[in-house]
C-alpha cells in the first residue's frame, strides 16, 4: 500500500510525552500487522544532539549506524522492537547544513534560497525517504506549536496533506488539560488556543490526545471535541501511567485505532497485544525483587541514563523481578567510602560518563564490588575504570589512569588511539586536538567473544554486535600483565579491548560498548539480563 503518514504535534507545553505517544501508537499499529516507520523532527539548530550537555538534552541515543540522536529514538526502538538509523531523526541544523552545502556546490542554479520552497522541500524529501517501503510512517515534531523554529516543519506537514490527500495523512495533536485546584476543574482553554494556532498555520487536527493527571469526565471530552472540531471518539485521554509500557494498552482500551483506521482507510485488522500485555503485568506485579546500586554522577538528571534504566526494567520484566535501583552519587562515595552505600545491594552498576568529576568514587565502588564479590557490570567508562582499578590495586601501578583525566599519566591504561576503521569502513583519525562534535567511535561494531566467559554465556555466541559512544580505548599494551594477574579480556574487536572479566569473582564484567541501546521490552539486552540474573541468584546464596 502507499505510505500513510501520522503527524504528531504538541501544544500548550513541552514534556507531554509525545515520544511515548508516538511510540505507543506505533506499537499498536505494528501489533495490527502494519509495517511501521517512525521519525523524529527536532526544530533546534544544533546539527545533532551529540555535543549537547545531558543537562540540556537528556540522553544522547546512538543508532546502529552511529548517529547521535534524540532520546525519543530510544523509546521508538524499545517499543517497536526495531533498529532505526540516522534517517529517523533530523534537526533544523542538519536541514540548513545540507541546503547550504548544495547551494555552495551550485545545485540551485542561481536561484534565491528561501525557507519556502527550499528548506521545506528538503524536509519533505527526508520525510518521504523515511517512509519508503512502510505502510505507515509516524512523524513526531519536537517542541510546541507556536515555536518559531517549528514553522517550516508545520508548513511541510501542511503541504504533505495537500499532496497526499486526507486518506493518507492524519494529524494528531497532544495537549495538556491542567487541573485548577481552587476551581476543582480541568481546563480546556489552553487546548482550544493551541488548536486555533495550528489552524492558523493551515493544519486541522484529526485527533486530540489529552494529557491529564486526573480522569477526564465525558463532558470535558465532548467540550474538546466540539470546540476543536474533532469526532468524540477522537478525543483520547492520556492519564499518567504506572509504567510507560502501559500507554499502548491504555490507548487500545479507548479504541484509539478505530478513528485512525477510519481516517487512513486501513480496512479491517486484528490487534495482537497479548505478549506485550503479559510483560506489562510483570512490570506492575513482579513476584520478587533485586536491588542494584547505580553509581554515577548527574544523578539529579536520570533522563541522561534513560536507556539503561529502561534496560533494567526490561530485564526485570523478563525475569519476573522488580529491579530496585539504589542511586549512588559517586562523589558521596569519595567522601564517605563505598561500604556505607553498597553493603545492602545485590549488584553494582557503573555506567558510562565523561569527564573527571566523580571518577575516584566510581573506582572505589568497583573496588568494593571486586573485593566483596558483588556482581558487577561496568559500562563504557565503567569498564575503563574497572581496568584502572585493577591496575592500581592488583598490579600495583599506582599511577594507572586514563589520558582523559590525566593527559600525561605515566601509566595510560586508557588512551587515545590515533586511527581506527569506523562503522562505515572508513579510517578515522583522532588527536587531542580533534573537534569534539562527531569524533567518537560511534555505532555498532562486531565483537569477538571468548568462549566460556560470562559474556559468552550471556549471548551464547562467539560474535556479537553492540553500539559504542566513546573517545578513549583500553590500552592493549597492558593486556598481558592484566591477564596474568587475573583480569581477562573476553571481548575484542580488531585489536581493541571490548570486554574484561575478573577470574576469581562470581560475576564481574566490564564492557566498552553500551548494551543498553539494544535492549527492548520484548527482547532485553543479553548482558544486562545476565547481570540482573546473577545479582538475584547470588543474593539468594
Ligand atoms: N569518557 C570515556 C570515553 O570517551 C567513556 C565514554 C562513555 O562512557 N560513553 O571513552
Coordinates of C-alpha atoms and ligand atoms in Angstrom, one line a residue:
X1 CA 0.0 0.0 0.0
X2 CA 1.0 3.6 -0.4
X3 CA 2.7 5.0 2.7
X4 CA 0.3 6.8 5.1
X5 CA 1.5 9.5 7.4
X6 CA 0.6 10.2 11.0
X7 CA 2.0 13.5 12.3
X8 CA 2.1 14.1 16.0
X9 CA 2.4 17.7 17.2
X10 CA 2.4 19.1 20.7
X11 CA 0.6 22.1 22.2
X12 CA 0.5 24.1 25.5
X13 CA 3.9 23.0 26.8
X14 CA 6.7 20.6 26.2
X15 CA 7.5 17.3 28.1
X16 CA 4.0 16.0 27.5
X17 CA 5.3 12.6 26.4
X18 CA 4.8 13.0 22.7
X19 CA 7.6 10.5 22.1
X20 CA 5.8 7.8 24.2
X21 CA 2.6 8.7 22.5
X22 CA 4.2 8.2 19.1
X23 CA 5.9 5.0 20.1
X24 CA 2.6 3.7 21.6
X25 CA 0.6 4.3 18.5
X26 CA 3.3 2.7 16.5
X27 CA 3.3 -0.3 18.8
X28 CA -0.4 -0.8 18.3
X29 CA -0.2 -0.4 14.5
X30 CA 2.7 -2.9 14.4
X31 CA 0.8 -5.3 16.5
X32 CA -2.0 -5.0 14.0
X33 CA 0.2 -6.2 11.2
X34 CA 1.3 -3.0 9.5
X35 CA 4.9 -2.2 8.8
X36 CA 5.6 1.0 10.7
X37 CA 8.3 3.6 10.3
X38 CA 8.9 6.3 12.8
X39 CA 10.7 9.7 12.5
X40 CA 11.6 12.5 15.0
X41 CA 11.9 16.0 13.7
X42 CA 13.9 18.3 16.0
X43 CA 13.4 22.0 15.3
X44 CA 16.6 23.2 17.2
X45 CA 19.6 24.4 15.3
X46 CA 22.3 22.0 16.5
X47 CA 23.2 19.6 13.8
X48 CA 22.7 16.7 16.2
X49 CA 22.5 16.4 20.0
X50 CA 26.0 14.8 20.2
X51 CA 27.6 18.0 21.6
X52 CA 24.7 19.0 23.8
X53 CA 25.1 18.5 27.6
X54 CA 22.9 15.8 29.1
X55 CA 21.6 18.5 31.4
X56 CA 20.3 20.3 28.3
X57 CA 19.0 17.4 26.4
X58 CA 18.9 14.2 28.4
X59 CA 20.4 11.1 26.9
X60 CA 22.0 11.0 23.5
X61 CA 20.8 7.9 21.9
X62 CA 23.1 6.2 19.4
X63 CA 21.7 4.2 16.5
X64 CA 23.2 1.2 14.9
X65 CA 24.8 3.2 12.1
X66 CA 26.4 5.6 14.6
X67 CA 24.1 8.6 14.6
X68 CA 23.8 10.6 17.8
X69 CA 20.1 11.2 18.1
X70 CA 17.3 12.4 20.3
X71 CA 16.4 10.1 23.2
X72 CA 12.9 9.6 21.7
X73 CA 14.5 7.3 19.2
X74 CA 15.4 5.1 22.1
X75 CA 11.7 4.9 23.1
X76 CA 10.8 4.1 19.5
X77 CA 13.3 1.2 19.3
X78 CA 12.3 -0.1 22.7
X79 CA 8.6 0.0 21.9
X80 CA 8.7 -1.1 18.3
X81 CA 11.4 -3.7 18.8
X82 CA 13.3 -2.4 15.8
X83 CA 16.6 -0.8 14.8
X84 CA 16.5 2.7 13.4
X85 CA 19.1 4.7 11.5
X86 CA 20.4 8.2 11.0
X87 CA 17.4 8.8 8.7
X88 CA 15.0 8.5 11.6
X89 CA 15.9 11.8 13.2
X90 CA 17.0 15.2 11.9
X91 CA 17.2 18.8 13.1
X92 CA 16.8 22.2 11.6
X93 CA 20.6 22.5 11.7
X94 CA 21.0 19.3 9.6
X95 CA 18.5 20.6 7.1
X96 CA 20.2 24.0 6.7
X97 CA 23.6 22.4 6.6
X98 CA 22.6 20.2 3.6
X99 CA 20.8 23.1 1.9
X100 CA 23.8 25.3 2.3
X101 CA 26.2 22.6 1.0
X102 CA 24.0 22.2 -2.1
X103 CA 24.0 26.0 -2.5
X104 CA 27.8 26.1 -2.3
X105 CA 28.0 23.4 -4.9
X106 CA 25.8 25.5 -7.2
X107 CA 23.0 22.9 -7.2
X108 CA 20.2 25.5 -7.1
X109 CA 21.3 27.0 -10.4
X110 CA 21.5 30.6 -9.3
X111 CA 18.1 30.7 -7.5
X112 CA 17.5 32.7 -4.3
X113 CA 17.4 30.1 -1.5
X114 CA 14.3 30.5 0.7
X115 CA 12.5 28.7 3.6
X116 CA 9.7 28.1 1.1
X117 CA 10.4 26.1 -1.1
X118 CA 14.0 25.1 -0.4
X119 CA 14.0 24.3 3.3
X120 CA 10.5 22.9 3.2
X121 CA 11.4 20.7 0.2
X122 CA 14.5 19.4 1.9
X123 CA 12.4 18.5 5.0
X124 CA 9.7 16.9 2.8
X125 CA 12.2 14.8 0.9
X126 CA 13.6 13.4 4.1
X127 CA 10.1 12.6 5.4
X128 CA 9.2 10.7 2.2
X129 CA 12.5 9.0 2.3
X130 CA 11.9 7.7 5.9
X131 CA 8.5 6.4 4.8
X132 CA 9.8 4.4 1.9
X133 CA 8.6 0.8 2.0
X134 CA 6.5 1.3 5.1
X135 CA 2.7 1.1 5.3
X136 CA 2.6 3.9 7.9
X137 CA 5.2 6.5 8.9
X138 CA 4.7 8.2 12.3
X139 CA 6.3 11.6 12.4
X140 CA 6.8 13.3 15.7
X141 CA 7.6 17.0 15.7
X142 CA 9.6 18.2 18.7
X143 CA 8.7 21.4 20.6
X144 CA 5.3 23.0 20.8
X145 CA 3.1 24.6 18.2
X146 CA 3.9 28.3 18.2
X147 CA 7.7 27.9 18.4
X148 CA 9.4 30.0 15.8
X149 CA 11.8 27.1 14.8
X150 CA 8.8 24.8 14.2
X151 CA 7.2 26.8 11.5
X152 CA 9.0 25.3 8.4
X153 CA 8.2 21.8 9.7
X154 CA 4.5 22.6 10.2
X155 CA 4.4 24.1 6.7
X156 CA 5.8 20.9 5.4
X157 CA 3.1 18.9 7.2
X158 CA 0.5 21.1 5.7
X159 CA 1.9 20.6 2.2
X160 CA 2.2 16.8 2.6
X161 CA -1.5 16.7 3.5
X162 CA -2.2 18.7 0.3
X163 CA 0.0 16.4 -1.8
X164 CA -1.1 13.1 -0.4
X165 CA -4.8 13.8 0.4
X166 CA -6.7 13.2 3.6
X167 CA -6.9 9.4 3.4
X168 CA -3.1 9.3 3.6
X169 CA -2.4 11.9 6.3
X170 CA -3.6 12.1 9.9
X171 CA -2.7 14.9 12.3
X172 CA -2.7 14.1 16.0
X173 CA -2.3 16.9 18.5
X174 CA -1.1 16.2 22.1
X175 CA -2.0 18.8 24.7
X176 CA -2.4 19.2 28.4
X177 CA -5.6 19.6 30.4
X178 CA -4.4 21.4 33.5
X179 CA -6.3 20.9 36.7
X180 CA -7.0 24.0 38.7
X181 CA -7.3 23.0 42.3
X182 CA -9.1 26.1 43.5
X183 CA -11.9 25.6 41.0
X184 CA -11.7 21.8 41.1
X185 CA -11.7 21.8 37.4
X186 CA -9.9 20.5 34.3
X187 CA -9.4 23.4 31.9
X188 CA -9.8 23.1 28.2
X189 CA -8.9 26.7 27.1
X190 CA -5.1 26.1 26.5
X191 CA -6.1 23.2 24.2
X192 CA -8.5 25.3 22.3
X193 CA -5.9 28.0 21.9
X194 CA -3.3 25.6 20.7
X195 CA -5.7 24.1 18.1
X196 CA -6.5 27.6 16.9
X197 CA -2.8 28.2 16.5
X198 CA -2.5 25.0 14.4
X199 CA -5.4 26.0 12.3
X200 CA -4.0 29.5 11.7
X201 CA -1.0 27.7 10.1
X202 CA -3.3 25.5 8.0
X203 CA -3.3 22.3 9.9
X204 CA -6.6 20.7 11.2
X205 CA -6.1 18.1 13.9
X206 CA -8.0 14.8 13.3
X207 CA -7.4 13.6 16.9
X208 CA -6.6 15.2 20.2
X209 CA -4.7 13.4 22.9
X210 CA -5.2 15.0 26.3
X211 CA -2.5 14.6 29.0
X212 CA -4.0 14.8 32.4
X213 CA -3.3 13.9 36.0
X214 CA -7.0 13.3 36.6
X215 CA -9.6 11.2 34.9
X216 CA -11.3 13.2 32.2
X217 CA -15.1 13.3 32.5
X218 CA -17.2 12.8 29.4
X219 CA -18.5 16.3 29.3
X220 CA -14.9 17.7 29.1
X221 CA -14.1 15.3 26.2
X222 CA -17.3 16.4 24.5
X223 CA -16.4 20.0 25.0
X224 CA -12.9 19.5 23.5
X225 CA -14.5 17.6 20.5
X226 CA -16.9 20.4 19.9
X227 CA -14.6 23.3 20.3
X228 CA -11.7 21.7 18.4
X229 CA -14.0 20.2 15.7
X230 CA -12.9 16.6 16.0
X231 CA -15.1 13.5 16.5
X232 CA -15.9 12.5 20.0
X233 CA -14.2 9.1 19.6
X234 CA -11.1 11.0 18.5
X235 CA -10.6 12.7 21.9
X236 CA -8.3 10.4 23.8
X237 CA -7.3 10.5 27.4
X238 CA -3.6 10.0 28.3
X239 CA -3.5 9.9 32.0
X240 CA -0.2 9.5 33.8
X241 CA 0.6 5.7 33.6
X242 CA 2.2 3.5 36.2
X243 CA 4.7 2.5 33.6
X244 CA 5.2 3.9 30.1
X245 CA 4.7 0.5 28.7
X246 CA 1.1 0.6 29.8
X247 CA 0.3 3.6 27.5
X248 CA -0.4 1.5 24.4
X249 CA -2.8 -0.6 26.4
X250 CA -4.5 2.5 27.8
X251 CA -4.9 3.8 24.3
X252 CA -6.2 0.5 23.0
X253 CA -8.9 0.3 25.7
X254 CA -10.2 3.6 24.4
X255 CA -10.4 2.2 20.9
X256 CA -7.8 4.7 19.5
X257 CA -7.3 2.5 16.4
X258 CA -10.9 3.0 15.3
X259 CA -10.7 6.6 14.3
X260 CA -7.1 6.1 13.0
X261 CA -8.3 3.3 10.7
X262 CA -11.2 5.3 9.6
X263 CA -9.2 8.4 8.7
X264 CA -6.4 6.5 7.0
X265 CA -8.8 3.9 5.4
X266 CA -6.9 1.0 6.8
X267 CA -9.7 -1.6 6.4
X268 CA -10.2 -4.5 8.8
X269 CA -7.5 -5.8 11.1
X270 CA -6.9 -7.5 14.4
X271 CA -4.5 -6.3 17.1
X272 CA -2.5 -8.9 18.9
X273 CA -1.0 -7.3 22.0
X274 CA -1.0 -10.4 24.3
X275 CA 2.7 -10.8 24.8
X276 CA 3.2 -7.1 25.5
X277 CA 0.4 -7.1 28.0
X278 CA 1.9 -10.1 29.9
X279 CA 5.2 -8.2 30.1
X280 CA 3.5 -5.1 31.4
X281 CA 1.8 -7.2 34.0
X282 CA 5.2 -8.5 35.2
X283 CA 6.4 -4.9 35.4
X284 CA 3.4 -3.9 37.5
X285 CA 3.1 -7.1 39.7
X286 CA 6.5 -8.8 39.9
X287 CA 6.9 -11.9 42.0
X288 CA 10.2 -10.8 43.5
X289 CA 12.8 -8.1 43.6
X290 CA 16.5 -7.4 43.3
X291 CA 18.5 -4.3 44.5
X292 CA 21.0 -2.8 42.1
X293 CA 23.3 0.2 43.0
X294 CA 23.6 2.6 40.1
X295 CA 26.8 4.5 40.7
X296 CA 27.1 7.7 38.6
X297 CA 27.1 11.5 38.5
X298 CA 24.4 13.8 37.2
X299 CA 22.1 11.7 39.3
X300 CA 19.6 14.5 39.6
X301 CA 19.1 14.1 35.8
X302 CA 18.2 10.5 35.5
X303 CA 17.0 11.2 31.9
X304 CA 20.6 11.1 30.8
X305 CA 20.6 7.3 31.7
X306 CA 17.2 6.7 30.2
X307 CA 18.2 3.7 28.0
X308 CA 20.0 2.0 30.9
X309 CA 17.2 2.4 33.4
X310 CA 14.7 1.1 30.8
X311 CA 17.0 -1.8 30.0
X312 CA 16.9 -2.8 33.7
X313 CA 13.1 -2.7 33.6
X314 CA 13.2 -4.9 30.5
X315 CA 15.5 -7.4 32.2
X316 CA 13.3 -7.3 35.3
X317 CA 10.1 -7.9 33.4
X318 CA 11.5 -10.9 31.6
X319 CA 12.8 -12.4 34.9
X320 CA 9.6 -11.5 36.7
X321 CA 11.6 -9.3 39.1
X322 CA 11.3 -5.7 40.2
X323 CA 14.7 -4.1 39.7
X324 CA 15.0 -1.7 42.6
X325 CA 17.6 1.0 41.7
X326 CA 19.6 2.5 44.5
X327 CA 21.0 5.7 43.1
X328 CA 24.5 6.3 44.5
X329 CA 26.3 9.5 43.8
X330 CA 30.0 8.7 43.2
X331 CA 31.1 12.0 44.8
X332 CA 29.5 10.9 48.0
X333 CA 31.5 7.7 47.9
X334 CA 34.6 9.9 47.7
X335 CA 33.6 11.5 51.0
X336 CA 32.2 8.6 53.0
X337 CA 33.6 5.4 51.4
X338 CA 31.9 2.8 49.3
X339 CA 30.7 0.4 52.1
X340 CA 28.1 2.7 53.5
X341 CA 26.3 2.9 50.2
X342 CA 26.9 -0.5 48.8
X343 CA 26.6 -3.1 51.6
X344 CA 22.9 -3.6 51.2
X345 CA 22.8 -4.2 47.4
X346 CA 22.7 -7.3 45.3
X347 CA 24.6 -5.9 42.3
X348 CA 26.7 -2.8 41.4
X349 CA 26.4 -1.0 38.1
X350 CA 28.9 1.7 37.0
X351 CA 27.6 3.4 33.9
X352 CA 29.1 5.4 31.1
X353 CA 30.2 9.0 31.5
X354 CA 32.5 11.8 30.5
X355 CA 34.9 14.0 32.5
X356 CA 36.9 13.7 35.7
X357 CA 34.2 14.5 38.2
X358 CA 33.2 11.6 40.5
X359 CA 35.7 9.2 38.8
X360 CA 37.6 8.3 42.0
X361 CA 34.3 7.4 43.8
X362 CA 33.4 5.1 40.9
X363 CA 36.8 3.4 41.2
X364 CA 36.1 2.9 44.9
X365 CA 32.7 1.3 44.1
X366 CA 34.4 -1.0 41.6
X367 CA 37.0 -2.0 44.2
X368 CA 34.2 -2.7 46.6
X369 CA 32.4 -4.9 44.1
X370 CA 35.6 -6.8 43.2
X371 CA 36.8 -7.4 46.8
X372 CA 33.4 -8.3 48.2
X373 CA 32.4 -10.5 45.3
X374 CA 29.3 -8.5 44.5
X375 CA 28.0 -9.0 40.9
X376 CA 29.4 -6.0 38.9
X377 CA 28.6 -4.6 35.5
X378 CA 30.8 -1.7 34.2
X379 CA 29.6 0.0 31.0
X380 CA 32.0 2.1 28.8
X381 CA 33.6 4.4 31.3
X382 CA 32.6 1.8 33.9
X383 CA 34.8 -0.8 32.1
X384 CA 37.6 1.7 31.6
X385 CA 37.6 2.4 35.4
X386 CA 37.5 -1.3 36.2
X387 CA 40.7 -1.7 34.3
X388 CA 42.3 1.3 36.1
X389 CA 41.1 -0.1 39.4
X390 CA 42.7 -3.5 38.7
X391 CA 45.9 -1.9 37.5
X392 CA 46.2 0.3 40.6
X393 CA 45.1 -2.2 43.3
X394 CA 46.1 -5.6 41.9
X395 CA 49.0 -4.8 39.5
X396 CA 50.3 -2.1 41.9
X397 CA 50.5 0.5 39.1
X398 CA 49.7 3.4 41.4
X399 CA 49.6 5.9 38.6
X400 CA 47.3 4.0 36.4
X401 CA 44.8 6.4 34.8
X402 CA 43.0 7.4 31.6
X403 CA 44.5 10.2 29.5
X404 CA 41.0 11.7 29.6
X405 CA 41.7 12.6 33.3
X406 CA 45.5 12.9 33.2
X407 CA 46.9 13.6 29.8
X408 CA 50.4 13.0 31.0
X409 CA 49.9 9.9 33.1
X410 CA 52.9 7.5 33.2
X411 CA 50.5 4.5 33.0
X412 CA 48.0 5.2 30.3
X413 CA 45.7 2.2 30.8
X414 CA 43.1 4.0 28.9
X415 CA 44.4 6.1 26.0
X416 CA 43.5 7.7 22.7
X417 CA 44.1 5.6 19.6
X418 CA 45.0 7.9 16.7
X419 CA 43.4 5.9 14.0
X420 CA 40.8 3.2 13.5
X421 CA 38.3 1.9 11.0
X422 CA 34.8 3.2 11.6
X423 CA 31.4 1.5 11.2
X424 CA 31.3 2.6 7.5
X425 CA 34.7 1.1 6.8
X426 CA 36.5 4.4 6.7
X427 CA 39.7 5.2 8.5
X428 CA 39.1 7.8 11.3
X429 CA 41.9 9.9 12.7
X430 CA 41.8 11.1 16.3
X431 CA 44.2 13.5 18.0
X432 CA 43.9 15.5 21.2
X433 CA 43.0 18.5 19.0
X434 CA 40.2 16.8 17.1
X435 CA 37.0 18.7 17.3
X436 CA 34.6 17.2 19.9
X437 CA 31.5 17.1 17.6
X438 CA 31.0 13.8 15.8
X439 CA 34.5 12.4 16.5
X440 CA 33.8 9.5 18.7
X441 CA 33.8 5.8 18.0
X442 CA 30.1 5.6 17.4
X443 CA 27.6 2.9 16.4
X444 CA 27.6 -0.8 16.0
X445 CA 30.9 -2.8 16.0
X446 CA 31.5 -6.5 15.9
X447 CA 33.0 -8.0 19.0
X448 CA 34.6 -11.4 19.2
X449 CA 33.7 -13.2 22.4
X450 CA 35.9 -15.6 24.3
X451 CA 34.3 -18.9 24.8
X452 CA 33.3 -19.9 28.3
X453 CA 33.3 -16.3 29.6
X454 CA 30.3 -14.7 31.2
X455 CA 29.9 -12.6 28.1
X456 CA 29.7 -15.8 26.0
X457 CA 27.2 -17.4 28.4
X458 CA 25.0 -14.3 28.2
X459 CA 24.9 -14.1 24.4
X460 CA 25.5 -17.7 23.7
X461 CA 27.6 -16.6 20.7
X462 CA 31.2 -16.1 19.6
X463 CA 30.3 -13.0 17.7
X464 CA 28.1 -10.1 18.9
X465 CA 27.3 -6.7 17.7
X466 CA 26.8 -3.8 20.1
X467 CA 26.8 0.0 19.9
X468 CA 29.6 2.4 21.0
X469 CA 29.9 6.0 22.0
X470 CA 33.3 6.9 23.4
X471 CA 36.6 8.6 22.5
X472 CA 39.1 6.5 24.5
X473 CA 40.1 2.9 24.4
X474 CA 41.7 0.3 26.8
X475 CA 45.4 0.1 26.0
X476 CA 46.4 -3.4 24.7
X477 CA 50.0 -2.8 25.9
X478 CA 48.8 -3.9 29.4
X479 CA 46.7 -6.9 28.3
X480 CA 49.3 -9.5 29.1
X481 CA 50.0 -8.1 32.6
X482 CA 46.3 -7.8 33.4
X483 CA 45.5 -11.3 32.3
X484 CA 48.4 -12.7 34.2
X485 CA 47.0 -11.0 37.3
X486 CA 43.5 -12.4 36.8
X487 CA 41.7 -9.8 34.7
X488 CA 40.8 -11.5 31.4
X489 CA 40.0 -9.8 28.1
X490 CA 36.8 -11.6 27.0
X491 CA 35.8 -9.4 24.1
X492 CA 37.9 -8.0 21.3
X493 CA 37.3 -6.1 18.1
X494 CA 40.1 -5.6 15.6
X495 CA 42.7 -5.5 18.4
X496 CA 40.6 -3.2 20.6
X497 CA 39.6 -4.4 24.0
X498 CA 35.8 -4.7 24.2
X499 CA 35.2 -6.6 27.4
X500 CA 37.1 -7.7 30.6
X501 CA 36.2 -10.1 33.4
X502 CA 37.8 -10.9 36.7
X503 CA 38.7 -14.6 37.2
X504 CA 38.2 -15.2 40.9
X505 CA 34.9 -13.5 41.1
X506 CA 31.4 -14.9 40.7
X507 CA 30.3 -12.3 38.1
X508 CA 32.4 -9.3 37.2
X509 CA 32.1 -7.9 33.7
X510 CA 33.1 -4.7 32.1
X511 CA 32.1 -3.8 28.5
X512 CA 33.4 -1.0 26.3
X513 CA 30.1 -0.9 24.4
X514 CA 26.7 0.4 25.6
X515 CA 24.5 -2.7 25.8
X516 CA 21.5 -0.6 26.9
X517 CA 21.0 0.8 23.4
X518 CA 19.8 -2.6 22.1
X519 CA 17.5 -3.5 24.9
X520 CA 13.8 -3.8 24.2
X521 CA 10.8 -4.8 26.4
X522 CA 10.3 -7.9 24.2
X523 CA 14.0 -8.6 23.8
X524 CA 16.1 -7.5 26.8
X525 CA 19.8 -7.0 26.2
X526 CA 21.7 -10.2 27.0
X527 CA 24.5 -8.9 29.2
X528 CA 22.2 -6.7 31.3
X529 CA 19.8 -9.6 31.7
X530 CA 22.6 -11.9 32.7
X531 CA 23.8 -9.2 35.2
X532 CA 20.4 -8.9 36.9
X533 CA 20.0 -12.6 36.9
X534 CA 23.4 -13.1 38.6
X535 CA 22.6 -10.4 41.1
X536 CA 19.4 -12.2 42.0
X537 CA 20.9 -15.7 42.1
X538 CA 24.0 -14.8 44.1
X539 CA 22.0 -12.8 46.6
X540 CA 19.9 -15.9 47.4
X541 CA 23.0 -17.9 48.4
Ligands
LIG1 N1 34.7 9.1 28.6 C1 35.0 7.8 28.1 C2 35.4 7.9 26.6 O1 35.2 8.9 26.0 C3 33.8 6.9 28.2 C4 32.6 7.3 27.4 C5 31.4 6.7 27.8 O2 31.3 6.1 28.9 N2 30.4 6.7 27.0 O3 36.0 7.0 26.1

